[in-house]
């Protein structure tokens, strides 16, 4: 495998984690446009832990995930009273606030950025990505996931059968924040340099794009989306300068003809007939 | 110094007002967040610049910016909104996001990612009123904004199109029953909204004498915060929120450093969303995202 | 009604207003363990509002709701549900995209700790599966267990909703027009199911327009009109009550 291909694979793994962070939150019916903020928190915290505090990378990632998850719960608790567009706007604002915060956070380089991290291998990134993806797919067979689906579908009815919608939504938001932080930590140790601009609105959009294109109703959809976003431009070299326009058009087209995205349960069942749940 | 900053803030606030009105026209009437508005604003600026660079006068540039942006807004409405009328409100938001990605990419390829500079000064001269120095450009920005807002107010409050717009805002189904052609009305709302964003783009371009493809994300997105502060379900909240947020931002830059301004602006928006979802000056009726 | 027996459900002088309009005025009612009690009245009498107040969807403006003597007036819906009050809806509210089987599993929240509920269902919650099988059999829904609930015929959807409500073994079941739109045979099935549920000690409070159905089934009836209780008693008493006749027939005339 060439260095170039390894780089692409790493990009896919990191984007997969970011997309999954959006997917978990979307499963409860909430769209977050600010997951780059949690990614930034994860990136800066992990980098500080390995470079300044001297922690091993795995421990640093776990700590960052826990801290970001806690921040997610703290933010989610008031924010999840908002729904739909209003939540989307609030999360967008949150993401931009985090970016702006790191721009001023001179202890970590401010707008100059931060470096000194050790490079991690593609295999390491994919170990994390695979663990998180498999974990989520396992959870999709659990009672918790049924509860999440019930809350997404009809919060009132879910409450009246004894489910606590707030707890479920805030919990999912916290999990999404934790996964985004892992994506951030790995991003920082893959590129060995980070700056606040890495974690802007556009990054949040990449995550959302991957989920919507790949399939927003099944976890492997995030994988499909991440592959599409990273690999497609490689095959569409003639589009080089126009790839973002192509993605935008792809997004609109997908919403028009197949709103659930490329993969859905029916397609997965068709592909692997024996694995029907 | 303070008053000088106030004037600078009002100039930025005027541009915010126009973009926020653009957002809230669509949001207030259709309950949809058109994320492409940020890029319509940027496009308007480029259209205006094209006219100015052809040595044509500023009013023509304004018209070009408004008409161009309105035309693109019409395309956004037909492809990005109409097919999703019955879908959950987040879906048309995502499709307009698709348009915003496309438009930014197109602008980068057509005009380059470096800032486009105005070589000739469009308007020169400054007026000194006491200790305050106001440039002709600032006066133009403020004047044009007031004029456009007045025009919009007339259109919405006094004409039959305006009545139809307000009817659709009240209740789309009822409006249709009463014979209001809802499909055409949403198209008009999108185009009006686009024209406002386009005008704002020309004004900001002339004010900075430069424009980049990223100005939509840098300034246009922040107008969402302005709209929220003004109240998402009331169109005219932007008239107060725009100048207010412009002044807040300029003051933050002047006394706190330019880096924290986004933090302050978006923080303000989140506070309003959580504490006063009806907007800073909205009535007592709590409308906590119930459109959704 | 035996006044010394502790009431399963007790509404104590409940009033609910919406912006000054009285939807319910000073309503008191009781359901004893194992009783089937009906709430009847013309449209807009406040029947569904009563259900919404009991289940915590609305909060009573004044008065209190007691379940087995515990005040649940200010509790959120999900706590009231877990305390043992489950309901169905006049316009059926099933979860889209969920099979009948999944409806019976999801209606047993907190069967097991959080960590266990993260495991695949077949490992984490054998008891829930057992219970779901039991309910499936009780309601004779075995044939459609893997069908999407929303894709079933109307009568079966009502049954699924009722099954979902009893899966968690509630103490009190609220049924909002359980036989509306059903033919005679279907209604008869629902009636026998309710009687069997009562044998297991479940209390039932129901709203129903079908008078014959109510008269044949209920131990006790409450009659509401414009949010006010105008009569209560055994079905045969209600049948002859002039105020009730007036509320129903007087309006029709």
XYZ file of C-alpha atoms in Angstrom, chain B:
292
model
C -13.921 56.986 19.384
C -17.013 55.387 20.820
C -19.313 57.202 18.434
C -17.030 56.400 15.535
C -17.279 52.702 16.432
C -21.020 53.086 16.694
C -21.190 54.345 13.120
C -18.959 51.520 11.910
C -21.148 49.082 13.795
C -24.286 50.473 12.230
C -22.793 50.057 8.773
C -22.052 46.399 9.405
C -25.421 46.172 11.126
C -27.153 47.466 8.011
C -25.676 44.623 5.977
C -26.630 42.151 8.701
C -30.143 43.529 8.674
C -30.535 42.852 4.972
C -29.210 39.289 5.169
C -31.193 38.555 8.323
C -34.333 39.867 6.607
C -33.475 37.579 3.738
C -33.288 34.595 6.107
C -36.378 35.531 8.067
C -38.506 36.170 4.982
C -38.201 32.493 4.078
C -38.124 31.258 7.670
C -41.049 33.377 8.805
C -43.237 32.567 5.830
C -42.300 28.966 5.097
C -40.599 27.811 8.299
C -37.547 26.775 6.296
C -33.942 27.716 6.875
C -32.481 28.433 3.426
C -28.766 27.915 4.020
C -28.004 28.931 0.418
C -28.738 32.556 1.392
C -25.212 32.888 2.764
C -23.893 32.112 -0.722
C -26.532 34.180 -2.530
C -25.116 37.082 -0.557
C -21.624 36.236 -1.771
C -22.832 35.796 -5.381
C -24.638 39.125 -5.270
C -21.339 40.721 -4.360
C -19.581 39.157 -7.354
C -22.365 40.126 -9.757
C -22.162 43.691 -8.490
C -18.390 43.688 -8.857
C -18.647 42.507 -12.441
C -20.774 45.535 -13.253
C -18.550 47.961 -11.342
C -15.437 46.632 -13.082
C -17.092 47.299 -16.397
C -17.027 50.951 -15.280
C -20.792 51.041 -14.838
C -22.379 52.992 -11.998
C -23.214 51.683 -8.544
C -27.029 51.638 -8.884
C -26.648 49.331 -11.856
C -24.340 47.096 -9.816
C -26.953 46.919 -7.082
C -29.644 45.948 -9.544
C -27.402 43.319 -11.108
C -26.548 41.856 -7.702
C -30.171 41.738 -6.659
C -31.503 40.340 -9.929
C -28.736 37.748 -10.211
C -29.172 36.513 -6.651
C -32.965 36.464 -7.043
C -32.637 34.340 -10.161
C -30.401 31.824 -8.412
C -32.814 31.865 -5.459
C -35.593 30.925 -7.861
C -33.604 27.878 -8.963
C -33.000 26.966 -5.322
C -36.734 27.199 -4.677
C -37.735 25.046 -7.648
C -35.191 22.267 -7.081
C -34.305 22.614 -3.420
C -37.608 23.510 -1.809
C -40.681 22.604 -3.902
C -40.015 18.845 -4.047
C -39.570 18.786 -0.248
C -42.624 20.754 0.826
C -44.172 17.753 2.548
C -40.891 16.441 4.007
C -39.659 17.139 7.537
C -38.318 20.714 7.721
C -34.747 19.540 8.079
C -34.814 18.010 4.574
C -35.184 21.261 2.576
C -32.527 22.758 4.863
C -30.159 20.002 3.753
C -30.983 20.493 0.079
C -30.306 24.234 0.356
C -27.054 23.256 2.031
C -26.312 21.306 -1.152
C -26.857 24.489 -3.147
C -24.631 26.471 -0.839
C -21.804 23.956 -1.371
C -22.298 24.167 -5.142
C -22.457 27.964 -5.253
C -19.295 28.408 -3.202
C -17.458 25.955 -5.421
C -18.668 27.699 -8.572
C -17.580 31.075 -7.257
C -14.137 29.728 -6.340
C -13.674 28.306 -9.828
C -15.011 31.298 -11.708
C -13.437 34.123 -9.726
C -10.610 32.348 -7.879
C -10.146 31.885 -4.167
C -8.081 35.071 -3.749
C -9.956 38.233 -2.875
C -11.155 40.222 -5.842
C -10.172 43.862 -5.321
C -11.942 46.945 -6.564
C -9.260 49.002 -8.234
C -11.104 52.277 -8.512
C -12.817 53.823 -5.592
C -16.532 53.707 -6.291
C -17.331 56.596 -4.052
C -14.818 58.822 -2.428
C -15.056 61.499 0.158
C -15.721 61.654 3.850
C -17.992 63.847 5.867
C -16.964 65.078 9.246
C -19.789 65.580 11.656
C -18.231 66.773 14.875
C -15.733 64.120 15.966
C -17.281 61.488 13.733
C -16.017 60.759 10.278
C -18.452 59.069 7.945
C -17.388 57.933 4.521
C -19.599 58.357 1.499
C -19.636 54.596 1.180
C -20.915 54.153 4.726
C -23.644 56.672 4.026
C -24.541 54.807 0.848
C -24.727 51.484 2.676
C -26.999 52.968 5.337
C -29.132 54.846 2.807
C -29.619 51.904 0.476
C -30.515 49.668 3.410
C -33.154 52.075 4.660
C -34.542 52.382 1.137
C -34.717 48.611 0.606
C -36.306 48.002 3.985
C -38.924 50.656 3.221
C -39.600 49.064 -0.148
C -39.957 45.638 1.411
C -42.239 46.990 4.117
C -44.443 48.563 1.475
C -44.491 45.362 -0.538
C -45.352 43.116 2.395
C -47.793 45.408 4.185
C -49.542 47.258 1.375
C -49.689 45.146 -1.764
C -51.727 42.100 -2.708
C -48.543 40.058 -3.036
C -47.713 41.030 0.520
C -51.145 40.021 1.716
C -50.744 36.658 0.024
C -47.311 36.231 1.603
C -48.714 36.934 5.036
C -51.633 34.585 4.410
C -49.263 31.760 3.527
C -47.219 32.600 6.615
C -50.320 32.259 8.776
C -51.479 28.991 7.341
C -50.463 27.491 4.060
C -53.468 25.202 3.707
C -55.989 27.861 4.522
C -54.262 30.245 2.123
C -54.570 27.682 -0.630
C -58.256 27.215 0.126
C -58.716 30.956 -0.144
C -57.252 30.830 -3.624
C -53.752 32.076 -2.913
C -51.436 30.315 -5.360
C -49.087 29.025 -2.672
C -46.566 27.636 -5.149
C -46.054 31.006 -6.820
C -45.999 32.784 -3.471
C -43.159 30.649 -2.153
C -41.250 31.388 -5.347
C -41.765 35.109 -4.785
C -40.675 34.795 -1.154
C -37.464 33.031 -2.184
C -36.727 35.607 -4.908
C -37.384 38.585 -2.657
C -35.170 36.995 -0.084
C -32.483 36.389 -2.677
C -32.655 39.995 -3.895
C -32.097 41.276 -0.351
C -29.120 38.972 0.138
C -27.727 40.041 -3.239
C -28.023 43.726 -2.356
C -26.242 43.055 0.931
C -23.455 41.360 -1.000
C -22.944 44.369 -3.299
C -22.941 46.736 -0.320
C -20.414 44.751 1.701
C -18.222 44.364 -1.380
C -18.210 48.103 -2.005
C -17.629 48.769 1.688
C -14.549 46.529 1.898
C -13.569 47.205 -1.734
C -12.933 43.463 -1.924
C -14.792 40.177 -2.027
C -13.919 36.499 -1.564
C -15.861 33.270 -2.118
C -15.741 32.693 1.639
C -17.575 35.826 2.658
C -20.810 33.838 2.718
C -19.567 31.617 5.504
C -17.803 34.445 7.327
C -20.599 37.012 7.321
C -23.677 35.379 5.785
C -23.899 32.556 8.328
C -23.669 35.008 11.186
C -26.819 36.648 9.902
C -28.604 33.494 11.076
C -27.628 34.565 14.577
C -29.022 38.023 13.825
C -32.303 36.536 12.627
C -32.593 34.396 15.760
C -31.981 37.395 17.997
C -34.710 39.268 16.154
C -37.107 36.329 16.420
C -37.411 33.629 13.772
C -41.136 33.885 13.276
C -41.314 37.644 12.940
C -39.852 39.213 9.847
C -39.272 42.675 11.241
C -37.280 41.628 14.318
C -34.210 41.857 12.086
C -34.575 45.653 11.915
C -33.568 45.911 15.545
C -31.374 42.841 15.782
C -29.279 43.808 12.730
C -27.965 47.155 13.982
C -27.679 45.741 17.502
C -25.536 42.793 16.447
C -23.467 44.973 14.121
C -22.661 47.324 16.987
C -22.011 44.449 19.396
C -19.589 42.893 16.947
C -17.716 46.091 16.161
C -17.497 46.934 19.863
C -16.218 43.438 20.628
C -13.532 43.838 18.008
C -12.610 47.328 19.219
C -12.426 46.501 22.898
C -11.957 42.735 23.104
C -9.982 41.788 20.009
C -11.182 40.585 16.644
C -10.795 36.925 17.535
C -13.599 36.665 20.028
C -16.306 38.329 17.971
C -17.720 35.076 16.564
C -17.743 33.643 20.055
C -19.808 36.583 21.278
C -22.201 36.660 18.313
C -22.979 32.933 18.304
C -23.062 32.811 22.097
C -25.681 35.551 22.021
C -27.685 33.517 19.497
C -27.628 30.364 21.614
C -28.688 32.291 24.713
C -31.631 33.730 22.812
C -32.593 30.315 21.422
C -32.626 28.835 24.887
C -34.033 31.691 26.919
C -36.179 33.716 24.536
C -36.972 31.513 21.536
C -39.501 34.084 20.368
C -36.630 36.575 19.877
C -35.301 39.446 21.924
C -38.324 41.634 21.370
C -40.908 38.964 20.653
C -44.130 38.899 22.604
C -44.798 36.644 25.548
C -45.928 33.798 23.335
C -43.347 31.106 23.601
C -42.919 29.494 20.237
C -40.217 27.039 21.073
C -39.579 25.558 17.711
C -43.168 24.497 17.404
C -43.147 25.077 13.702
C -41.064 21.971 13.686
